[in-house]
Coordinates of N, CA and C and ligand atoms in Angstrom, one line a residue:
M188 N 0.8 -1.2 0.0 CA 0.0 0.0 0.0 C 0.9 1.3 0.0
A189 N 2.1 1.2 0.6 CA 2.9 2.3 0.7 C 3.5 2.7 -0.7
G190 N 3.9 4.0 -0.8 CA 4.5 4.4 -2.0 C 3.6 5.1 -3.0
H191 N 4.0 6.1 -3.6 CA 3.1 6.8 -4.5 C 3.8 7.1 -5.8
S192 N 4.7 6.2 -6.2 CA 5.4 6.4 -7.5 C 4.5 6.0 -8.6
A193 N 4.7 6.5 -9.8 CA 3.9 6.2 -10.9 C 3.8 4.7 -11.1
R194 N 4.9 4.1 -11.0 CA 5.0 2.7 -11.2 C 4.1 1.9 -10.3
H195 N 4.1 2.3 -9.0 CA 3.2 1.7 -8.0 C 1.7 1.9 -8.4
Q196 N 1.4 3.1 -8.9 CA 0.0 3.3 -9.2 C -0.5 2.5 -10.4
V197 N 0.4 2.3 -11.3 CA 0.0 1.5 -12.5 C -0.2 0.1 -12.0
A198 N 0.6 -0.4 -11.1 CA 0.4 -1.8 -10.6 C -0.9 -1.9 -9.9
A199 N -1.2 -0.9 -9.1 CA -2.5 -1.0 -8.3 C -3.7 -1.0 -9.3
A200 N -3.6 -0.3 -10.3 CA -4.8 -0.2 -11.2 C -5.0 -1.5 -12.0
S201 N -3.9 -2.2 -12.3 CA -4.0 -3.4 -13.1 C -4.5 -4.6 -12.2
S202 N -4.4 -4.4 -10.9 CA -4.9 -5.5 -10.0 C -6.4 -5.4 -10.1
T203 N -7.1 -6.6 -10.1 CA -8.5 -6.6 -10.2 C -9.2 -7.0 -8.9
T204 N -8.5 -7.0 -7.9 CA -9.1 -7.3 -6.6 C -8.7 -6.4 -5.5
T205 N -9.5 -6.3 -4.5 CA -9.1 -5.5 -3.3 C -8.1 -6.4 -2.5
E206 N -7.6 -5.9 -1.4 CA -6.6 -6.7 -0.6 C -7.2 -7.9 0.0
D207 N -8.5 -7.9 0.2 CA -9.1 -9.1 0.8 C -9.8 -9.9 -0.3
G208 N -9.5 -9.7 -1.6 CA -9.9 -10.5 -2.6 C -11.2 -10.2 -3.3
A209 N -11.8 -9.1 -3.0 CA -13.1 -8.7 -3.7 C -12.7 -8.1 -5.1
P210 N -13.5 -8.4 -6.1 CA -13.2 -7.9 -7.4 C -13.4 -6.4 -7.5
V211 N -12.6 -5.7 -8.3 CA -12.7 -4.2 -8.4 C -13.2 -4.0 -9.9
V212 N -14.2 -3.1 -10.1 CA -14.6 -2.8 -11.4 C -14.6 -1.3 -11.5
V213 N -14.0 -0.8 -12.6 CA -14.0 0.7 -12.9 C -15.1 1.0 -13.9
R214 N -15.9 2.0 -13.6 CA -16.9 2.4 -14.5 C -16.7 3.9 -14.9
R215 N -16.5 4.0 -16.2 CA -16.3 5.4 -16.8 C -17.7 6.0 -17.2
S216 N -17.9 7.2 -16.8 CA -19.2 7.8 -17.1 C -19.0 9.2 -17.7
S217 N -19.6 9.4 -18.9 CA -19.4 10.7 -19.5 C -20.3 11.8 -18.8
R218 N -21.2 11.3 -18.0 CA -22.0 12.3 -17.2 C -21.3 12.8 -16.0
R219 N -20.3 12.0 -15.6 CA -19.5 12.4 -14.5 C -18.4 13.3 -15.0
T220 N -18.3 14.5 -14.4 CA -17.2 15.4 -14.9 C -16.0 15.5 -14.0
R221 N -16.2 15.7 -12.7 CA -15.1 15.8 -11.8 C -15.1 14.8 -10.7
T222 N -16.3 14.3 -10.3 CA -16.3 13.6 -9.1 C -16.0 12.1 -9.3
V223 N -15.5 11.5 -8.3 CA -15.2 10.1 -8.3 C -16.0 9.5 -7.1
A224 N -16.6 8.3 -7.4 CA -17.4 7.6 -6.4 C -16.9 6.2 -6.3
A225 N -17.1 5.6 -5.1 CA -16.8 4.2 -4.9 C -17.8 3.6 -4.0
F226 N -18.2 2.4 -4.3 CA -19.2 1.8 -3.4 C -19.2 0.3 -3.7
W227 N -19.8 -0.5 -2.8 CA -19.9 -1.9 -2.9 C -21.2 -2.3 -3.6
E228 N -21.1 -3.2 -4.6 CA -22.2 -3.7 -5.3 C -22.1 -5.2 -5.4
N229 N -22.9 -5.9 -4.6 CA -22.9 -7.4 -4.7 C -21.5 -8.0 -4.5
G230 N -20.8 -7.4 -3.5 CA -19.4 -8.0 -3.2 C -18.3 -7.5 -4.1
T231 N -18.7 -6.6 -5.1 CA -17.7 -6.0 -6.0 C -17.5 -4.6 -5.6
A232 N -16.2 -4.2 -5.6 CA -15.9 -2.8 -5.3 C -16.0 -2.0 -6.6
V233 N -16.9 -1.1 -6.7 CA -17.1 -0.3 -8.0 C -16.5 1.1 -7.8
V234 N -15.7 1.5 -8.7 CA -15.1 2.9 -8.7 C -15.6 3.6 -9.9
A235 N -16.4 4.6 -9.7 CA -17.0 5.4 -10.9 C -16.1 6.6 -11.1
I236 N -15.6 6.8 -12.3 CA -14.8 7.9 -12.6 C -15.3 8.6 -13.9
P237 N -14.9 9.9 -14.1 CA -15.2 10.6 -15.3 C -14.6 9.9 -16.5
A238 N -15.3 9.9 -17.6 CA -14.9 9.2 -18.9 C -13.6 9.8 -19.4
R239 N -13.3 11.1 -19.1 CA -12.2 11.8 -19.6 C -10.9 11.4 -18.9
F240 N -10.9 10.7 -17.8 CA -9.7 10.4 -17.0 C -8.7 9.7 -17.8
T241 N -7.4 10.0 -17.6 CA -6.4 9.3 -18.3 C -6.1 8.0 -17.5
A242 N -5.3 7.1 -18.1 CA -5.0 5.8 -17.4 C -4.3 6.1 -16.1
A243 N -3.5 7.1 -16.0 CA -2.8 7.4 -14.8 C -3.7 7.9 -13.7
Q244 N -4.7 8.8 -14.1 CA -5.7 9.3 -13.2 C -6.5 8.1 -12.7
E245 N -6.9 7.3 -13.6 CA -7.7 6.1 -13.2 C -7.0 5.3 -12.1
A246 N -5.7 5.0 -12.4 CA -4.9 4.2 -11.5 C -4.8 4.9 -10.1
E247 N -4.6 6.2 -10.1 CA -4.5 6.9 -8.9 C -5.8 6.9 -8.1
W248 N -6.9 7.1 -8.8 CA -8.2 7.1 -8.1 C -8.7 5.7 -7.6
V249 N -8.4 4.7 -8.5 CA -8.8 3.4 -8.1 C -8.1 3.0 -6.8
H250 N -6.8 3.3 -6.8 CA -5.9 3.0 -5.6 C -6.5 3.7 -4.4
K251 N -6.8 5.0 -4.5 CA -7.3 5.8 -3.4 C -8.6 5.3 -2.9
M252 N -9.6 5.1 -3.8 CA -10.9 4.8 -3.5 C -11.1 3.4 -2.9
V253 N -10.3 2.5 -3.4 CA -10.4 1.1 -2.9 C -9.9 1.1 -1.5
A254 N -8.8 1.8 -1.2 CA -8.2 1.9 0.1 C -9.3 2.6 1.1
K255 N -10.0 3.6 0.5 CA -11.0 4.2 1.4 C -12.1 3.3 1.7
L256 N -12.6 2.6 0.7 CA -13.7 1.6 0.9 C -13.3 0.6 2.0
Q257 N -12.1 0.1 1.9 CA -11.6 -0.9 2.9 C -11.6 -0.3 4.3
R258 N -11.1 0.9 4.4 CA -11.0 1.6 5.7 C -12.4 1.7 6.3
Q259 N -13.4 2.1 5.5 CA -14.7 2.3 6.0 C -15.4 1.0 6.3
G260 N -14.9 -0.1 5.8 CA -15.5 -1.4 6.2 C -16.9 -1.5 5.6
E261 N -17.2 -0.8 4.6 CA -18.6 -0.8 4.0 C -19.0 -2.1 3.5
R262 N -18.0 -2.9 3.0 CA -18.4 -4.1 2.5 C -19.0 -5.1 3.5
R263 N -18.3 -5.1 4.6 CA -18.8 -6.0 5.7 C -20.2 -5.6 6.1
A264 N -20.4 -4.3 6.2 CA -21.8 -3.8 6.6 C -22.8 -4.1 5.6
A265 N -22.4 -3.9 4.3 CA -23.4 -4.2 3.2 C -23.8 -5.7 3.2
V266 N -22.8 -6.5 3.3 CA -23.0 -7.9 3.3 C -23.9 -8.3 4.4
G267 N -23.7 -7.8 5.6 CA -24.5 -8.1 6.7 C -26.0 -7.7 6.5
K268 N -26.2 -6.6 5.9 CA -27.5 -6.1 5.6 C -28.2 -7.0 4.6
R269 N -27.4 -7.4 3.6 CA -28.1 -8.0 2.4 C -28.6 -9.4 2.8
R270 N -28.0 -10.1 3.7 CA -28.4 -11.5 3.9 C -28.4 -11.8 5.4
P271 N -29.3 -11.3 6.1 CA -29.4 -11.6 7.6 C -29.6 -13.1 7.8
A272 N -28.8 -13.7 8.7 CA -29.0 -15.0 9.1 C -29.0 -16.1 8.1
T273 N -28.5 -15.8 6.9 CA -28.6 -16.9 5.9 C -27.5 -17.9 6.0
D274 N -26.5 -17.6 6.7 CA -25.5 -18.6 6.9 C -26.1 -19.8 7.7
A275 N -27.0 -19.4 8.6 CA -27.7 -20.4 9.4 C -28.6 -21.2 8.6
A276 N -29.3 -20.6 7.6 CA -30.2 -21.3 6.7 C -29.3 -22.2 5.8
L277 N -28.1 -21.8 5.4 CA -27.3 -22.6 4.6 C -26.8 -23.8 5.4
A278 N -26.5 -23.6 6.7 CA -26.1 -24.8 7.5 C -27.2 -25.8 7.7
E279 N -28.4 -25.3 7.8 CA -29.6 -26.1 7.9 C -29.8 -26.9 6.6
Q280 N -29.6 -26.3 5.5 CA -29.7 -26.9 4.2 C -28.6 -28.0 4.1
A281 N -27.4 -27.7 4.5 CA -26.3 -28.7 4.5 C -26.7 -29.9 5.3
A282 N -27.2 -29.7 6.5 CA -27.6 -30.8 7.4 C -28.6 -31.7 6.7
Q283 N -29.6 -31.1 6.0 CA -30.6 -31.9 5.3 C -30.0 -32.7 4.2
L284 N -29.2 -32.0 3.4 CA -28.5 -32.7 2.2 C -27.7 -33.9 2.7
S285 N -26.9 -33.6 3.8 CA -26.1 -34.7 4.3 C -26.9 -35.9 4.8
A286 N -28.0 -35.6 5.4 CA -28.9 -36.6 5.9 C -29.5 -37.4 4.8
K287 N -29.9 -36.7 3.7 CA -30.7 -37.3 2.6 C -29.7 -38.1 1.7
Y288 N -28.5 -37.6 1.4 CA -27.7 -38.2 0.4 C -26.4 -38.8 0.9
L289 N -26.0 -38.4 2.1 CA -24.7 -39.0 2.6 C -24.9 -39.7 3.9
G290 N -26.1 -40.1 4.2 CA -26.4 -40.9 5.4 C -26.0 -40.1 6.7
G291 N -26.0 -38.7 6.5 CA -25.7 -37.9 7.7 C -24.2 -37.9 8.1
R292 N -23.4 -38.6 7.3 CA -22.0 -38.7 7.7 C -21.2 -37.5 7.6
A293 N -21.5 -36.6 6.7 CA -20.8 -35.3 6.6 C -21.4 -34.3 7.5
V294 N -20.6 -33.9 8.5 CA -21.1 -33.0 9.6 C -20.2 -31.8 9.6
P295 N -20.5 -30.7 8.9 CA -19.6 -29.6 8.8 C -19.7 -28.8 10.2
T296 N -18.5 -28.2 10.5 CA -18.5 -27.4 11.7 C -19.0 -25.9 11.4
S297 N -18.8 -25.5 10.1 CA -19.4 -24.2 9.7 C -19.7 -24.2 8.3
V298 N -20.7 -23.6 7.9 CA -21.1 -23.4 6.4 C -21.4 -21.9 6.3
R299 N -20.7 -21.3 5.4 CA -20.8 -19.8 5.2 C -20.9 -19.4 3.8
W300 N -21.6 -18.3 3.5 CA -21.5 -17.6 2.3 C -20.3 -16.7 2.3
V301 N -19.5 -16.7 1.2 CA -18.4 -15.7 1.2 C -18.5 -14.9 -0.1
S302 N -18.0 -13.7 0.0 CA -18.0 -12.8 -1.2 C -16.7 -12.6 -1.8
N303 N -15.6 -13.2 -1.2 CA -14.3 -13.0 -1.7 C -13.7 -14.2 -2.5
Q304 N -14.6 -15.1 -2.8 CA -14.2 -16.3 -3.5 C -14.6 -16.2 -5.0
N305 N -13.6 -15.8 -5.8 CA -13.9 -15.4 -7.2 C -13.6 -16.5 -8.2
S306 N -12.7 -17.4 -7.8 CA -12.3 -18.4 -8.8 C -12.9 -19.8 -8.5
R307 N -13.7 -19.9 -7.4 CA -14.3 -21.2 -7.1 C -15.7 -20.9 -6.6
W308 N -16.6 -21.9 -6.9 CA -18.0 -21.8 -6.5 C -18.1 -22.2 -5.0
G309 N -17.2 -23.1 -4.6 CA -17.3 -23.5 -3.2 C -16.0 -24.1 -2.8
S310 N -15.8 -24.2 -1.5 CA -14.5 -24.8 -1.0 C -14.8 -25.5 0.3
A311 N -14.0 -26.5 0.6 CA -14.2 -27.2 1.9 C -12.8 -27.4 2.5
T312 N -12.7 -27.4 3.8 CA -11.4 -27.7 4.5 C -11.8 -28.9 5.4
P313 N -11.5 -30.1 4.8 CA -11.9 -31.3 5.5 C -11.3 -31.4 7.0
A314 N -10.1 -31.0 7.1 CA -9.5 -31.1 8.5 C -10.2 -30.3 9.5
E315 N -10.8 -29.2 9.0 CA -11.5 -28.3 10.0 C -13.1 -28.5 9.9
G316 N -13.5 -29.2 8.8 CA -14.9 -29.4 8.7 C -15.7 -28.1 8.2
T317 N -14.9 -27.2 7.6 CA -15.6 -25.9 7.2 C -15.9 -25.9 5.7
I318 N -17.0 -25.3 5.4 CA -17.5 -25.2 4.0 C -17.8 -23.7 3.7
R319 N -17.3 -23.2 2.5 CA -17.7 -21.9 2.1 C -18.3 -21.9 0.7
L320 N -19.3 -21.2 0.5 CA -20.0 -21.1 -0.8 C -19.9 -19.7 -1.3
S321 N -19.5 -19.5 -2.6 CA -19.4 -18.2 -3.2 C -20.8 -17.6 -3.3
D322 N -20.9 -16.3 -2.9 CA -22.3 -15.7 -3.0 C -22.7 -15.4 -4.5
K323 N -21.8 -15.7 -5.4 CA -22.1 -15.7 -6.8 C -23.1 -16.8 -7.2
L324 N -23.3 -17.8 -6.3 CA -24.3 -18.8 -6.5 C -25.7 -18.4 -6.1
R325 N -25.7 -17.3 -5.3 CA -27.0 -17.0 -4.7 C -28.2 -16.8 -5.7
P326 N -27.9 -16.1 -6.8 CA -29.1 -16.0 -7.8 C -29.4 -17.3 -8.6
M327 N -28.6 -18.3 -8.4 CA -28.8 -19.5 -9.2 C -29.9 -20.4 -8.6
P328 N -30.4 -21.3 -9.4 CA -31.5 -22.2 -8.9 C -31.1 -23.0 -7.7
Q329 N -32.0 -23.3 -6.8 CA -31.7 -24.0 -5.6 C -31.0 -25.4 -5.9
W330 N -31.4 -26.0 -6.9 CA -30.8 -27.4 -7.2 C -29.3 -27.2 -7.6
V331 N -28.9 -26.1 -8.1 CA -27.5 -25.8 -8.4 C -26.7 -25.6 -7.1
I332 N -27.3 -24.7 -6.2 CA -26.7 -24.4 -4.9 C -26.6 -25.7 -4.1
D333 N -27.7 -26.5 -4.2 CA -27.6 -27.8 -3.4 C -26.5 -28.7 -3.9
Y334 N -26.3 -28.7 -5.3 CA -25.2 -29.5 -5.8 C -23.9 -29.1 -5.3
V335 N -23.6 -27.8 -5.3 CA -22.3 -27.3 -4.8 C -22.2 -27.6 -3.3
L336 N -23.3 -27.5 -2.6 CA -23.2 -27.7 -1.1 C -23.0 -29.2 -0.9
L337 N -23.7 -30.1 -1.6 CA -23.5 -31.5 -1.5 C -22.0 -31.9 -1.9
H338 N -21.5 -31.3 -3.0 CA -20.2 -31.5 -3.5 C -19.2 -31.2 -2.3
E339 N -19.4 -30.1 -1.7 CA -18.4 -29.7 -0.6 C -18.6 -30.6 0.6
L340 N -19.8 -31.0 0.9 CA -20.1 -31.9 2.0 C -19.4 -33.2 1.7
A341 N -19.4 -33.7 0.5 CA -18.8 -35.0 0.1 C -17.3 -34.9 0.3
H342 N -16.7 -33.7 0.1 CA -15.3 -33.5 0.3 C -14.9 -33.7 1.8
L343 N -15.8 -33.5 2.7 CA -15.5 -33.7 4.1 C -15.3 -35.2 4.3
L344 N -15.8 -36.1 3.4 CA -15.6 -37.5 3.5 C -14.5 -38.0 2.6
V345 N -14.4 -37.5 1.4 CA -13.4 -37.8 0.5 C -12.8 -36.5 -0.1
A346 N -11.5 -36.3 0.2 CA -10.9 -35.0 -0.2 C -10.7 -34.9 -1.8
A347 N -10.3 -36.0 -2.4 CA -9.9 -36.0 -3.8 C -11.2 -36.1 -4.7
H348 N -11.0 -35.7 -6.0 CA -12.0 -35.9 -7.0 C -11.8 -37.2 -7.6
N349 N -11.9 -38.3 -6.8 CA -11.7 -39.6 -7.4 C -13.0 -40.4 -7.5
A350 N -13.0 -41.6 -7.9 CA -14.2 -42.4 -8.2 C -15.1 -42.5 -6.9
A351 N -14.4 -42.7 -5.8 CA -15.2 -42.8 -4.5 C -15.9 -41.5 -4.2
F352 N -15.3 -40.4 -4.6 CA -15.9 -39.1 -4.4 C -17.1 -38.9 -5.2
W353 N -17.0 -39.2 -6.5 CA -18.1 -39.0 -7.4 C -19.3 -39.9 -7.1
Q354 N -18.9 -41.1 -6.6 CA -20.0 -42.1 -6.2 C -20.9 -41.5 -5.1
L355 N -20.3 -40.7 -4.2 CA -21.1 -40.0 -3.2 C -22.1 -39.1 -3.7
L356 N -21.9 -38.6 -4.9 CA -22.8 -37.6 -5.5 C -23.8 -38.3 -6.4
E357 N -23.7 -39.5 -6.7 CA -24.6 -40.2 -7.6 C -26.1 -40.2 -7.2
A358 N -26.3 -40.3 -5.9 CA -27.7 -40.3 -5.4 C -28.4 -39.0 -5.7
Y359 N -27.7 -37.9 -5.7 CA -28.4 -36.6 -6.0 C -28.8 -36.5 -7.4
P360 N -30.1 -36.4 -7.7 CA -30.6 -36.5 -9.1 C -30.1 -35.4 -10.0
E361 N -29.7 -34.3 -9.5 CA -29.4 -33.1 -10.4 C -27.9 -32.9 -10.6
T362 N -27.1 -33.9 -10.2 CA -25.6 -33.7 -10.3 C -25.2 -33.4 -11.7
Q363 N -25.6 -34.2 -12.7 CA -25.1 -33.9 -14.1 C -25.6 -32.6 -14.6
R364 N -26.9 -32.3 -14.3 CA -27.5 -31.1 -14.8 C -26.9 -29.9 -14.1
A365 N -26.6 -30.0 -12.9 CA -26.0 -28.9 -12.2 C -24.5 -28.6 -12.6
K366 N -23.8 -29.7 -12.9 CA -22.4 -29.6 -13.4 C -22.5 -28.9 -14.8
A367 N -23.4 -29.3 -15.6 CA -23.6 -28.6 -16.9 C -24.0 -27.2 -16.8
F368 N -24.9 -26.9 -15.8 CA -25.3 -25.5 -15.6 C -24.1 -24.6 -15.2
L369 N -23.3 -25.1 -14.3 CA -22.1 -24.3 -13.8 C -21.1 -24.2 -15.0
E370 N -20.9 -25.3 -15.8 CA -20.0 -25.2 -16.9 C -20.5 -24.1 -17.9
G371 N -21.8 -24.0 -18.1 CA -22.3 -23.0 -18.9 C -22.1 -21.6 -18.4
V372 N -22.3 -21.4 -17.1 CA -22.1 -20.1 -16.5 C -20.6 -19.7 -16.6
S373 N -19.7 -20.7 -16.3 CA -18.3 -20.5 -16.4 C -17.9 -20.1 -17.8
F374 N -18.4 -20.8 -18.8 CA -18.1 -20.5 -20.2 C -18.6 -19.0 -20.5
A375 N -19.8 -18.7 -20.1 CA -20.4 -17.4 -20.5 C -19.7 -16.3 -19.8
T376 N -19.1 -16.5 -18.6 CA -18.5 -15.4 -17.9 C -17.0 -15.4 -18.1
G377 N -16.5 -16.5 -18.8 CA -15.1 -16.5 -19.0 C -14.2 -16.9 -17.8
R378 N -14.9 -17.4 -16.7 CA -14.2 -17.8 -15.5 C -13.8 -19.3 -15.7
G379 N -12.7 -19.8 -15.5 CA -12.4 -21.2 -15.7 C -12.9 -22.0 -14.5
M380 N -14.2 -22.1 -14.4 CA -14.7 -22.8 -13.1 C -15.6 -24.0 -13.4
A381 N -15.1 -25.0 -14.1 CA -15.9 -26.1 -14.5 C -16.3 -26.9 -13.2
D382 N -15.3 -27.3 -12.4 CA -15.6 -28.0 -11.2 C -15.8 -26.9 -10.1
P383 N -16.7 -27.2 -9.1 CA -17.0 -26.2 -8.1 C -15.7 -25.6 -7.4
D384 N -14.8 -26.5 -7.1 CA -13.6 -26.1 -6.4 C -12.3 -26.4 -7.0
A385 N -12.3 -26.5 -8.4 CA -11.1 -26.8 -9.1 C -10.2 -25.5 -9.0
D386 N -8.9 -25.8 -8.9 CA -8.0 -24.7 -8.9 C -7.8 -24.0 -10.2
Ligands
ZN15 ZN1 -14.5 -30.7 -5.5

């Protein structure tokens, strides 16, 4: 964060995420003449700048405004407002899926929505029993969310993507459809995210 050389500012502008991993989007507006604004929008840091700004001005202001957003902690507040208590609902859904398809053997210690996971739909840490789902899944159909949740639950039992792992997902009737759905989304958005938690 330190340093204000031109070189540093260029580097800051080319980075597409904030320090804690949220995507940064720059919006140029011809209606905007002098003012710069920054705000959180669905977990993305948006910096609105005048259309006439040079690349150097853009870099300088993105750097400044993203730092300001992080200081204000607006993201945390916005996320809290947007989905009250839904981590609890997600944990409840996980318990139901585990009971229905995994004989209740997968027992996560925590299941959370996260907004800083941009390259994966979900992730699990088997050693800790924790599961995180990207909030980019939230607008998707429930059967897709359930697939990712079940996929991460299954990782608590089998860490690798091997035959034993995929066998755990066979009972869920929407596995193939959900995989195809996510592949379609990944293709359309240009994110290489075929598997929910592939690197
Ligand atoms: Zn996986």
